Coordinates of C-alpha atoms and ligand atoms in Angstrom, one line a residue:
Chain Y
M179 CA -6.5 -2.1 -8.9
F180 CA -2.8 -1.3 -9.6
H181 CA -2.5 0.9 -6.6
F182 CA -2.6 -2.2 -4.4
S183 CA 0.0 -4.1 -6.4
N184 CA 2.2 -0.9 -6.2
L185 CA 1.8 -1.0 -2.4
V186 CA 3.2 -4.5 -2.0
R187 CA 6.1 -3.9 -4.2
S188 CA 9.6 -3.3 -2.9
K189 CA 10.4 0.4 -2.6
S190 CA 12.7 0.7 -5.5
D191 CA 11.0 -1.7 -7.9
P192 CA 9.2 -0.1 -10.9
K193 CA 5.7 1.1 -10.1
I194 CA 2.8 1.3 -12.4
I195 CA 2.2 5.0 -13.3
S196 CA -0.6 4.4 -15.8
T197 CA -1.9 1.3 -17.5
G198 CA -1.2 0.9 -21.2
P199 CA -3.4 -0.6 -23.9
S200 CA -4.8 -4.0 -23.2
S201 CA -3.5 -6.9 -25.3
L202 CA -6.9 -8.5 -25.4
T203 CA -8.6 -8.7 -28.8
S204 CA -12.3 -8.3 -29.3
A205 CA -12.5 -12.1 -29.8
D206 CA -10.8 -12.6 -26.4
R207 CA -13.3 -10.2 -24.8
L208 CA -16.3 -11.8 -26.3
A209 CA -15.1 -15.3 -25.2
R210 CA -14.4 -13.9 -21.7
G211 CA -17.9 -12.4 -21.5
L212 CA -19.5 -15.6 -22.6
G213 CA -17.5 -17.5 -20.1
W214 CA -18.7 -15.4 -17.2
F215 CA -22.2 -15.5 -18.5
S216 CA -22.0 -19.3 -18.5
I217 CA -20.8 -19.2 -14.9
A218 CA -23.6 -16.8 -13.8
L219 CA -26.3 -18.8 -15.5
G220 CA -24.8 -22.1 -14.2
T221 CA -24.8 -20.7 -10.6
L222 CA -28.5 -19.6 -11.0
E223 CA -29.5 -23.0 -12.4
L224 CA -27.7 -24.9 -9.7
L225 CA -28.7 -22.9 -6.7
A226 CA -32.2 -21.7 -7.7
P227 CA -33.6 -24.2 -10.2
H228 CA -37.2 -23.4 -9.1
R229 CA -37.0 -19.9 -10.5
V230 CA -36.1 -21.3 -13.9
T231 CA -38.7 -24.1 -13.9
Y232 CA -41.4 -21.6 -12.6
A233 CA -40.6 -19.1 -15.3
L234 CA -40.7 -21.7 -18.0
G235 CA -43.7 -23.7 -16.7
M236 CA -41.7 -26.8 -16.3
D237 CA -42.2 -27.6 -12.7
G238 CA -40.9 -30.9 -11.4
R239 CA -37.8 -30.8 -13.7
E240 CA -35.5 -29.0 -11.2
G241 CA -33.1 -32.0 -11.3
L242 CA -32.6 -31.5 -15.0
V243 CA -32.1 -27.7 -14.6
R244 CA -29.5 -28.4 -11.9
A245 CA -27.6 -30.8 -14.2
Y246 CA -27.7 -28.1 -16.9
G247 CA -26.3 -25.7 -14.3
V248 CA -23.3 -28.0 -13.7
R249 CA -22.8 -28.2 -17.5
E250 CA -22.9 -24.4 -17.8
L251 CA -20.3 -24.1 -15.0
L252 CA -17.9 -26.6 -16.6
A253 CA -18.3 -24.9 -20.0
G254 CA -17.7 -21.5 -18.3
V255 CA -14.4 -22.6 -16.7
L256 CA -13.3 -24.1 -20.0
T257 CA -14.2 -20.9 -21.9
L258 CA -12.2 -18.8 -19.4
S259 CA -9.2 -21.1 -19.6
V260 CA -6.5 -21.2 -22.3
E261 CA -8.7 -23.7 -24.1
K262 CA -11.2 -21.0 -25.1
R263 CA -12.2 -22.6 -28.3
A264 CA -13.1 -26.0 -26.7
G265 CA -15.1 -24.1 -24.1
L266 CA -17.0 -22.1 -26.8
L267 CA -17.7 -25.2 -28.9
S268 CA -19.0 -27.0 -25.8
R269 CA -21.2 -24.0 -25.2
V270 CA -22.6 -24.4 -28.8
A271 CA -23.4 -28.0 -28.0
G272 CA -25.0 -27.0 -24.8
D273 CA -27.1 -24.3 -26.5
G274 CA -28.4 -27.1 -28.8
L275 CA -29.4 -29.2 -25.8
D276 CA -31.1 -26.1 -24.2
M277 CA -33.0 -25.4 -27.4
A278 CA -34.1 -29.1 -27.7
T279 CA -35.3 -29.0 -24.1
L280 CA -37.2 -25.7 -24.6
L281 CA -38.8 -27.0 -27.8
G282 CA -40.2 -29.8 -25.8
E283 CA -41.8 -27.3 -23.4
L284 CA -43.4 -25.4 -26.3
R285 CA -46.8 -27.1 -26.1
P286 CA -50.2 -25.4 -26.2
S287 CA -51.0 -26.7 -22.7
N288 CA -48.0 -24.8 -21.2
P289 CA -49.4 -21.5 -19.8
R290 CA -45.8 -20.1 -20.0
A291 CA -45.4 -20.9 -23.7
G292 CA -44.7 -17.2 -24.4
T293 CA -41.7 -17.1 -22.1
V294 CA -40.4 -20.4 -23.5
L295 CA -40.6 -18.9 -27.0
A296 CA -38.7 -15.8 -25.8
A297 CA -36.1 -18.1 -24.1
L298 CA -35.7 -20.0 -27.4
V299 CA -35.0 -16.9 -29.4
M300 CA -32.5 -15.8 -26.7
V301 CA -30.7 -19.1 -26.7
G302 CA -30.6 -19.1 -30.5
G303 CA -28.9 -15.6 -30.4
I304 CA -26.4 -16.8 -27.8
A305 CA -25.7 -19.9 -29.8
L306 CA -24.8 -17.7 -32.8
L307 CA -22.5 -15.6 -30.6
D308 CA -20.8 -18.7 -29.2
Y309 CA -20.3 -20.0 -32.7
T310 CA -18.9 -16.7 -34.0
A311 CA -16.6 -16.4 -31.0
A312 CA -15.3 -19.9 -31.5
Q313 CA -14.5 -19.2 -35.1
D314 CA -12.8 -15.9 -34.3
V315 CA -10.7 -17.5 -31.5
A316 CA -9.7 -20.3 -33.8
A317 CA -8.7 -17.9 -36.6
Q318 CA -6.7 -15.8 -34.1
H319 CA -4.7 -18.8 -32.8
D320 CA -4.3 -20.5 -36.1
A321 CA -0.7 -21.7 -36.4
R322 CA -0.8 -21.3 -40.1
R323 CA -1.0 -17.6 -39.9
G324 CA 1.9 -15.5 -41.2
R325 CA 4.8 -16.6 -43.4
K326 CA 5.9 -20.2 -43.4
R327 CA 9.6 -20.8 -43.3
L328 CA 11.8 -23.7 -42.7
Y329 CA 15.1 -23.2 -41.0
N330 CA 17.1 -26.0 -42.6
D331 CA 20.1 -23.7 -43.2
R332 CA 20.5 -23.0 -39.5
S333 CA 23.0 -25.4 -38.0
G334 CA 24.3 -23.1 -35.4
F335 CA 27.8 -24.5 -36.0
P336 CA 29.9 -21.8 -37.8
K337 CA 32.4 -24.5 -38.7
G338 CA 29.8 -27.0 -39.9
I339 CA 28.3 -30.1 -38.3
A340 CA 31.2 -32.4 -39.0
A341 CA 33.6 -30.2 -37.1
A342 CA 31.1 -29.8 -34.3
R343 CA 30.6 -33.5 -33.5
G344 CA 32.5 -34.2 -30.3
A345 CA 34.2 -30.8 -30.4
A346 CA 33.7 -30.5 -26.7
L347 CA 35.5 -33.7 -26.0
P348 CA 37.3 -34.5 -23.8
R349 CA 34.8 -33.0 -21.4
P350 CA 36.6 -30.7 -19.0
A351 CA 35.9 -31.2 -15.3
R352 CA 33.0 -29.1 -14.4
S353 CA 34.0 -25.7 -13.0
T354 CA 32.2 -24.6 -9.9
A355 CA 34.2 -21.5 -9.4
L356 CA 32.5 -18.1 -9.8
S357 CA 33.4 -16.2 -12.9
Chain A
M116 CA 6.1 2.0 -15.4
S117 CA 8.6 4.0 -13.4
D118 CA 12.3 3.1 -13.7
P119 CA 13.9 1.0 -11.0
E120 CA 16.3 2.5 -8.5
I121 CA 19.3 1.2 -6.5
E122 CA 17.8 -0.4 -3.3
H123 CA 20.6 -2.3 -1.7
E124 CA 24.3 -1.6 -1.9
R125 CA 24.9 -4.7 -4.0
D126 CA 22.5 -3.6 -6.7
A127 CA 23.3 -2.3 -10.2
I128 CA 21.0 -0.8 -12.8
I129 CA 21.4 -1.7 -16.4
R130 CA 20.0 -0.1 -19.5
V131 CA 18.6 -3.1 -21.5
T132 CA 20.0 -3.4 -25.0
S133 CA 18.4 -6.8 -25.9
C134 CA 16.0 -9.2 -24.2
A135 CA 14.2 -12.3 -25.2
I136 CA 10.9 -14.2 -24.7
C137 CA 11.5 -17.6 -23.2
G138 CA 9.3 -20.6 -23.5
S139 CA 8.9 -20.7 -19.7
D140 CA 7.4 -17.2 -19.9
L141 CA 4.4 -18.8 -21.6
H142 CA 3.7 -20.7 -18.4
L143 CA 3.2 -17.3 -16.7
F144 CA 1.4 -15.9 -19.7
H145 CA -1.1 -18.8 -19.3
N146 CA -1.3 -18.1 -15.6
Y147 CA -0.3 -21.6 -14.6
I148 CA 2.2 -20.5 -12.0
P149 CA 0.5 -18.7 -9.2
A150 CA 1.4 -15.3 -7.6
M151 CA 1.4 -13.0 -10.6
M152 CA 0.1 -9.5 -10.0
P153 CA -0.8 -6.6 -12.3
G154 CA 2.3 -4.7 -13.1
D155 CA 4.7 -7.6 -12.8
I156 CA 7.4 -7.3 -15.4
M157 CA 8.3 -10.5 -17.2
G158 CA 11.5 -11.5 -18.8
H159 CA 14.5 -13.4 -17.6
E160 CA 16.8 -13.3 -20.6
T161 CA 18.3 -9.9 -20.6
M162 CA 21.6 -8.0 -21.4
G163 CA 22.6 -4.4 -21.4
E164 CA 25.0 -1.7 -20.2
V165 CA 25.6 -0.9 -16.6
V166 CA 24.4 2.6 -15.8
E167 CA 24.5 2.7 -12.0
V168 CA 26.4 0.7 -9.4
G169 CA 25.7 0.4 -5.7
S170 CA 28.5 0.9 -3.2
G171 CA 28.6 -2.7 -2.3
V172 CA 29.5 -4.1 -5.7
N173 CA 33.1 -3.7 -4.8
G174 CA 34.6 -2.9 -8.2
K175 CA 33.3 -6.1 -9.7
L176 CA 31.2 -3.9 -12.1
K177 CA 31.5 -0.4 -13.4
K178 CA 29.5 2.0 -15.4
G179 CA 29.6 1.2 -19.1
D180 CA 30.3 -2.6 -18.6
R181 CA 28.4 -4.8 -21.0
I182 CA 26.8 -7.7 -19.2
V183 CA 24.4 -10.6 -19.7
V184 CA 22.2 -11.1 -16.7
P185 CA 21.7 -14.8 -15.7
F186 CA 18.1 -15.6 -14.9
T187 CA 19.1 -17.1 -11.5
I188 CA 20.0 -14.5 -9.0
I189 CA 23.0 -15.6 -7.0
C190 CA 24.8 -14.3 -3.9
G191 CA 28.1 -16.1 -4.6
E192 CA 28.7 -16.7 -0.9
C193 CA 26.2 -19.2 0.5
E194 CA 27.0 -22.9 0.7
Q195 CA 25.1 -23.8 -2.5
C196 CA 26.8 -21.0 -4.5
R197 CA 30.1 -22.3 -3.3
R198 CA 29.2 -25.7 -4.6
G199 CA 28.2 -24.3 -7.9
N200 CA 24.5 -25.1 -7.3
F201 CA 23.6 -21.5 -8.3
S202 CA 19.9 -22.1 -9.1
V203 CA 19.3 -23.2 -5.5
C204 CA 21.2 -20.3 -3.9
E205 CA 20.0 -19.9 -0.3
T206 CA 19.9 -16.2 0.1
T207 CA 18.5 -14.5 -3.0
N208 CA 14.8 -15.4 -2.9
R209 CA 13.3 -12.6 -0.9
N210 CA 10.0 -14.5 -0.6
R211 CA 12.0 -17.4 0.9
H212 CA 9.2 -18.3 3.4
L213 CA 6.7 -18.8 0.6
A214 CA 9.1 -21.0 -1.4
E215 CA 9.9 -23.1 1.8
K216 CA 6.2 -23.8 2.3
V217 CA 5.8 -24.9 -1.3
F218 CA 9.1 -26.7 -2.0
G219 CA 10.3 -27.6 1.5
H220 CA 13.4 -25.5 1.1
T221 CA 13.9 -22.4 -0.8
T222 CA 15.5 -22.0 -4.3
A223 CA 17.2 -19.0 -5.8
G224 CA 15.4 -15.8 -6.7
L225 CA 14.6 -15.5 -10.4
F226 CA 14.0 -12.5 -12.5
G227 CA 10.4 -12.0 -13.7
Y228 CA 9.2 -15.2 -12.4
T229 CA 6.4 -14.4 -9.9
H230 CA 6.4 -13.9 -6.2
L231 CA 7.3 -17.5 -5.4
T232 CA 10.8 -16.9 -6.7
G233 CA 11.2 -13.5 -5.1
G234 CA 8.9 -11.3 -7.2
Y235 CA 11.8 -9.6 -8.9
P236 CA 10.8 -7.5 -11.9
G237 CA 12.0 -9.0 -15.2
G238 CA 14.1 -7.6 -17.9
Q239 CA 11.6 -7.1 -20.7
A240 CA 11.9 -3.4 -20.0
D241 CA 14.1 -0.4 -20.6
Y242 CA 16.0 -0.6 -17.4
L243 CA 16.6 -3.5 -15.0
R244 CA 17.8 -3.5 -11.4
V245 CA 20.1 -6.4 -10.8
P246 CA 20.3 -7.5 -7.2
F247 CA 23.5 -9.1 -5.9
A248 CA 25.0 -7.6 -9.1
D249 CA 28.6 -8.3 -7.9
A250 CA 27.9 -12.0 -8.4
T251 CA 24.9 -12.0 -10.7
H252 CA 26.4 -11.1 -14.0
I253 CA 28.3 -12.4 -17.0
K254 CA 30.8 -10.0 -18.6
V255 CA 30.5 -10.0 -22.4
P256 CA 33.7 -9.8 -24.5
D257 CA 33.6 -7.0 -27.1
S258 CA 34.0 -9.6 -29.8
L259 CA 30.5 -11.1 -29.3
T260 CA 27.4 -9.4 -30.6
D261 CA 24.3 -9.0 -28.4
E262 CA 22.7 -11.8 -30.4
Q263 CA 25.6 -14.2 -29.8
A264 CA 25.8 -13.4 -26.1
L265 CA 22.2 -12.9 -25.0
F266 CA 21.3 -16.6 -24.6
L267 CA 24.1 -17.1 -22.1
S268 CA 21.4 -15.8 -19.6
D269 CA 19.2 -18.9 -20.0
I270 CA 18.5 -21.1 -23.0
F271 CA 22.1 -21.9 -24.0
P272 CA 23.4 -23.0 -20.5
T273 CA 20.0 -24.7 -20.0
G274 CA 20.3 -26.8 -23.1
W275 CA 24.0 -27.4 -22.3
Q276 CA 23.4 -28.4 -18.7
A277 CA 20.6 -30.7 -19.9
A278 CA 23.1 -32.5 -22.2
A279 CA 26.0 -32.3 -19.7
Q280 CA 23.9 -34.0 -17.0
C281 CA 23.4 -36.9 -19.4
D282 CA 27.1 -37.9 -19.0
I283 CA 27.2 -38.6 -22.8
E284 CA 29.4 -41.4 -24.0
P285 CA 30.6 -41.8 -27.5
D286 CA 28.2 -44.7 -28.3
D287 CA 25.2 -42.9 -26.9
T288 CA 21.9 -42.1 -28.6
V289 CA 20.5 -38.9 -27.1
A290 CA 16.7 -38.3 -27.6
V291 CA 15.4 -34.8 -27.1
W292 CA 11.7 -34.3 -26.5
G293 CA 10.6 -30.8 -27.7
C294 CA 12.4 -28.7 -30.3
G295 CA 11.7 -25.2 -28.9
P296 CA 14.7 -23.0 -28.2
V297 CA 16.0 -25.0 -25.3
G298 CA 15.5 -28.2 -27.2
Q299 CA 17.6 -26.7 -30.1
M300 CA 20.3 -25.8 -27.7
A301 CA 20.3 -29.3 -26.1
I302 CA 20.6 -30.9 -29.5
R303 CA 23.6 -28.8 -30.4
S304 CA 25.1 -29.4 -27.0
A305 CA 24.7 -33.2 -27.3
I306 CA 26.4 -33.0 -30.7
L307 CA 29.3 -31.0 -29.2
L308 CA 29.6 -33.4 -26.3
G309 CA 30.1 -36.3 -28.7
A310 CA 26.8 -38.2 -28.9
K311 CA 26.8 -40.8 -31.7
Q312 CA 23.2 -40.1 -32.6
V313 CA 20.8 -37.3 -31.6
I314 CA 17.0 -37.8 -32.1
A315 CA 14.6 -34.9 -31.9
I316 CA 10.9 -35.2 -31.3
D317 CA 8.3 -32.4 -32.0
R318 CA 5.4 -31.8 -34.3
I319 CA 6.1 -28.3 -35.7
P320 CA 7.8 -28.5 -39.2
E321 CA 10.0 -25.5 -38.8
R322 CA 11.3 -26.6 -35.5
L323 CA 12.0 -30.1 -36.8
A324 CA 13.8 -28.6 -39.8
M325 CA 15.9 -26.5 -37.5
A326 CA 16.7 -29.6 -35.4
E327 CA 17.7 -31.5 -38.5
A328 CA 20.0 -28.6 -39.6
G329 CA 21.7 -29.0 -36.2
G330 CA 22.5 -32.6 -36.8
A331 CA 19.5 -34.4 -35.3
I332 CA 17.4 -37.2 -36.8
T333 CA 13.8 -36.1 -36.4
I334 CA 10.5 -37.7 -35.3
N335 CA 7.2 -35.9 -36.0
F336 CA 4.9 -37.3 -33.3
D337 CA 1.8 -36.2 -35.2
S338 CA 2.5 -38.7 -37.9
E339 CA 4.9 -41.3 -36.5
S340 CA 5.0 -43.6 -33.4
V341 CA 7.6 -42.1 -31.2
V342 CA 8.5 -45.3 -29.3
G343 CA 8.4 -47.3 -32.5
R344 CA 10.8 -45.0 -34.3
L345 CA 13.1 -44.7 -31.3
N346 CA 13.3 -48.5 -31.1
E347 CA 14.0 -48.7 -34.8
L348 CA 16.8 -46.2 -34.6
T349 CA 18.4 -47.9 -31.6
D350 CA 18.3 -51.6 -32.5
N351 CA 15.2 -52.0 -30.3
K352 CA 17.2 -51.0 -27.2
G353 CA 15.9 -47.4 -26.7
P354 CA 18.0 -44.3 -26.3
E355 CA 20.5 -44.3 -23.4
K356 CA 20.0 -40.6 -22.7
C357 CA 16.6 -38.8 -22.8
I358 CA 16.1 -35.1 -22.4
D359 CA 12.7 -33.5 -21.6
C360 CA 12.6 -30.1 -23.1
V361 CA 8.8 -30.0 -23.0
G362 CA 7.8 -29.5 -19.3
F363 CA 4.4 -29.3 -17.9
E364 CA 2.5 -27.7 -20.7
S365 CA 2.9 -30.6 -23.1
H366 CA 0.8 -30.7 -26.3
V367 CA -2.8 -32.0 -25.7
S368 CA -4.0 -34.3 -28.4
M369 CA -6.9 -36.7 -28.8
A370 CA -4.4 -39.3 -30.0
Q371 CA -2.8 -39.3 -26.6
P372 CA -5.7 -39.8 -24.1
D373 CA -3.4 -39.3 -21.1
S374 CA -2.7 -35.7 -22.3
V375 CA -6.5 -35.0 -22.5
L376 CA -7.1 -36.4 -19.0
D377 CA -4.1 -34.3 -17.7
R378 CA -5.5 -31.1 -19.2
A379 CA -8.9 -31.7 -17.7
K380 CA -7.4 -32.4 -14.3
Q381 CA -5.2 -29.4 -14.6
M382 CA -8.1 -27.1 -15.4
F383 CA -10.0 -28.2 -12.2
M384 CA -6.8 -28.0 -10.2
L385 CA -6.6 -31.7 -9.4
E386 CA -3.0 -31.8 -10.7
N387 CA -0.6 -29.0 -11.8
D388 CA 1.4 -30.7 -14.5
R389 CA 0.8 -32.4 -17.8
P390 CA 3.6 -34.9 -17.7
H391 CA 2.8 -36.7 -21.0
A392 CA 6.4 -36.3 -22.3
L393 CA 7.9 -37.5 -19.1
R394 CA 5.8 -40.7 -19.2
E395 CA 6.8 -41.4 -22.7
I396 CA 10.5 -40.7 -21.8
I397 CA 10.5 -43.1 -18.9
Y398 CA 8.8 -45.8 -21.1
A399 CA 11.2 -45.3 -24.0
C400 CA 14.5 -44.9 -22.2
R401 CA 17.0 -47.8 -22.2
P402 CA 17.3 -49.6 -18.8
G403 CA 20.2 -48.0 -16.9
G404 CA 19.8 -44.8 -18.8
I405 CA 19.7 -41.2 -17.7
V406 CA 16.6 -38.9 -17.9
S407 CA 17.5 -35.2 -17.9
I408 CA 14.7 -32.7 -17.2
P409 CA 15.4 -29.0 -18.1
G410 CA 11.6 -28.5 -18.9
V411 CA 9.7 -26.6 -16.2
Y412 CA 7.3 -28.5 -13.9
S413 CA 5.2 -26.6 -11.5
G414 CA 3.8 -28.8 -8.8
F415 CA 2.2 -32.3 -8.8
S416 CA 2.3 -34.7 -11.7
D417 CA -0.1 -37.7 -11.8
M418 CA 0.6 -41.2 -13.1
V419 CA 4.4 -40.9 -13.5
P420 CA 5.3 -44.5 -14.1
M421 CA 7.4 -45.2 -11.0
G422 CA 7.4 -48.9 -11.7
A423 CA 9.2 -48.5 -15.0
L424 CA 11.5 -45.8 -13.5
M425 CA 12.6 -48.0 -10.6
N426 CA 12.8 -51.3 -12.3
K427 CA 14.7 -50.0 -15.3
G428 CA 17.2 -48.4 -12.9
L429 CA 16.9 -45.0 -14.5
T430 CA 18.7 -41.9 -13.2
I431 CA 16.8 -38.7 -13.1
R432 CA 18.7 -35.4 -13.3
T433 CA 16.8 -32.1 -13.0
G434 CA 17.1 -28.5 -12.0
Q435 CA 16.8 -24.9 -13.0
T436 CA 20.0 -24.0 -14.7
H437 CA 23.1 -23.3 -12.6
V438 CA 23.9 -20.6 -15.2
N439 CA 27.2 -19.3 -13.9
R440 CA 28.6 -22.9 -13.5
W441 CA 28.9 -23.0 -17.3
T442 CA 29.5 -19.4 -18.2
D443 CA 33.3 -19.4 -18.8
E444 CA 33.3 -22.5 -20.8
L445 CA 30.3 -21.4 -23.0
V446 CA 31.7 -18.0 -23.7
R447 CA 34.9 -19.6 -24.8
R448 CA 33.0 -22.0 -27.1
I449 CA 31.2 -19.1 -28.7
E450 CA 34.4 -17.1 -29.2
D451 CA 36.1 -20.2 -30.7
G452 CA 33.3 -20.5 -33.3
Q453 CA 32.3 -24.0 -32.0
I454 CA 28.7 -22.7 -31.8
D455 CA 26.8 -19.5 -32.5
P456 CA 23.6 -19.5 -30.4
S457 CA 22.1 -16.7 -32.5
F458 CA 21.0 -19.4 -35.0
V459 CA 17.8 -19.8 -33.0
I460 CA 16.5 -16.2 -33.4
T461 CA 13.7 -16.0 -35.9
H462 CA 12.1 -12.7 -34.9
T463 CA 13.8 -9.4 -33.8
V464 CA 11.3 -6.6 -33.0
P465 CA 11.0 -3.5 -30.8
L466 CA 10.1 -4.1 -27.2
A467 CA 6.7 -2.4 -27.7
Q468 CA 5.7 -5.3 -30.0
G469 CA 6.1 -7.7 -27.1
P470 CA 2.5 -8.6 -26.6
E471 CA 1.9 -9.5 -30.2
M472 CA 5.1 -11.6 -30.2
Y473 CA 4.0 -13.5 -27.1
R474 CA 0.9 -14.5 -29.2
A475 CA 2.9 -15.4 -32.3
F476 CA 5.4 -17.5 -30.2
R477 CA 2.6 -19.2 -28.2
D478 CA 0.6 -20.1 -31.3
K479 CA 3.7 -20.9 -33.4
Q480 CA 2.5 -18.4 -36.0
D481 CA 4.8 -16.9 -38.7
S482 CA 7.2 -19.8 -38.1
C483 CA 8.2 -18.2 -34.8
V484 CA 10.8 -20.1 -32.8
K485 CA 12.6 -17.4 -30.8
V486 CA 11.9 -13.7 -30.3
V487 CA 14.5 -11.0 -29.4
L488 CA 13.1 -7.7 -28.2
K489 CA 15.0 -4.4 -28.6
P490 CA 14.1 -1.6 -26.1
Ligands
ZN587 ZN1 13.7 -19.4 -19.4
ZN588 ZN1 24.1 -18.1 -2.9

């Protein structure tokens, strides 16, 4: 990957010799994985809803699956953005909706009830992951982390505020000459 | 990374002794400004010692000189440079054609600020190549420490220009939105330039405390109505001069529905900027007033209240900083002891800790206001 960006660089600019450690934390990675998972699932639901309805014995509800696909795509984009936490929480809500829908399909008359049950377990597991990731991301970005200090002794004026007020008056004509 | 080498005769190489993380680096860190590539070096607040000089520098610099590198690369010769409009220098952006497509006309090359502004490697590194080094430098008097001089590269002249553009008069109230490092400098500059009253708006307690220490009256927008308080403090007339030190990544809050809508549109690339602060400024500003915008905007902003802007007869002044326009004057003010810009530094760490400090700065952890990195 970096060989390409080295190629387009000006000849005397620094080049990447080797890549260092990544600054991504495990929480970032988990969120990123879930975001891409959301996009993959969303794409499948949107473009091939029949596969989903067939596997789960819910023929005729392709429209619903498509709508869920759009929801997954939006949640995926949000999760991959700076607003990871909002994305993950929206995924948790989405997981709840998925589970409610699957529960509705879990009737004895459904010949695919076994698959539905497996899907339910899977969504449950993913919901747990989404929730954990949301918690981790929130903790990581918590502004209350670290020492709290106020800087009420930092005026920036060595001679005090009173001396600073208007000290630059009268304003000199702006100089446009090069230094 | 490998070290940079002299490429053109007007280049110089410096060994970096101090550099800083700027608020506008966060826009890149968040990938809002396009055209970043793996291996791009960030950083546009840098100073150091000259270790190599190209043959075309013509004695303006020599080995061993201690210089601050302004973040705008200037040629010193084009029509804009001659007018002192250094941040719109016509020759230093080596990706001029890209910038002309996006902005209509090119602006200056900037260090460490993506390929739209020339793709020049930044100064958060051990060594930095300075193009057009004969013009693009600020010589530092021996009497100033690195910490006192470093911010001449960006945040100090940026805050100063923001206030100077307001044409402050002795009866003026100057309101400053955003109390990050540039906001802090703008507050002090407004005080030096003789504002009767400076009002600072933010939500982070340590920034508000620092603003107050610098002579400002503070408004915490999480707990108070900004427009209400501004009216109260100005006899219901509004501040004459308003400075936007927030820019396009303004705080998103459920209490401000426009900011949530902006964030959603930004995410789906329906607009580039979140101009909440700008909307509030145009609304709050006194008719006939001046709005000064040092905060960075990237592209298109929706729902900027043109009706209020036009009918109230507001003047808008903008721009990346014409750093070298202010250099001599600001060096003198630091030497005179009128101001010491190092007050804003809250964290000084080795360069290798940069990634963690980006996080701490972004998330306002550990009461972080301004980070200096030491290679
Ligand atoms: Zn900057
Ligand atoms: Zn020029």
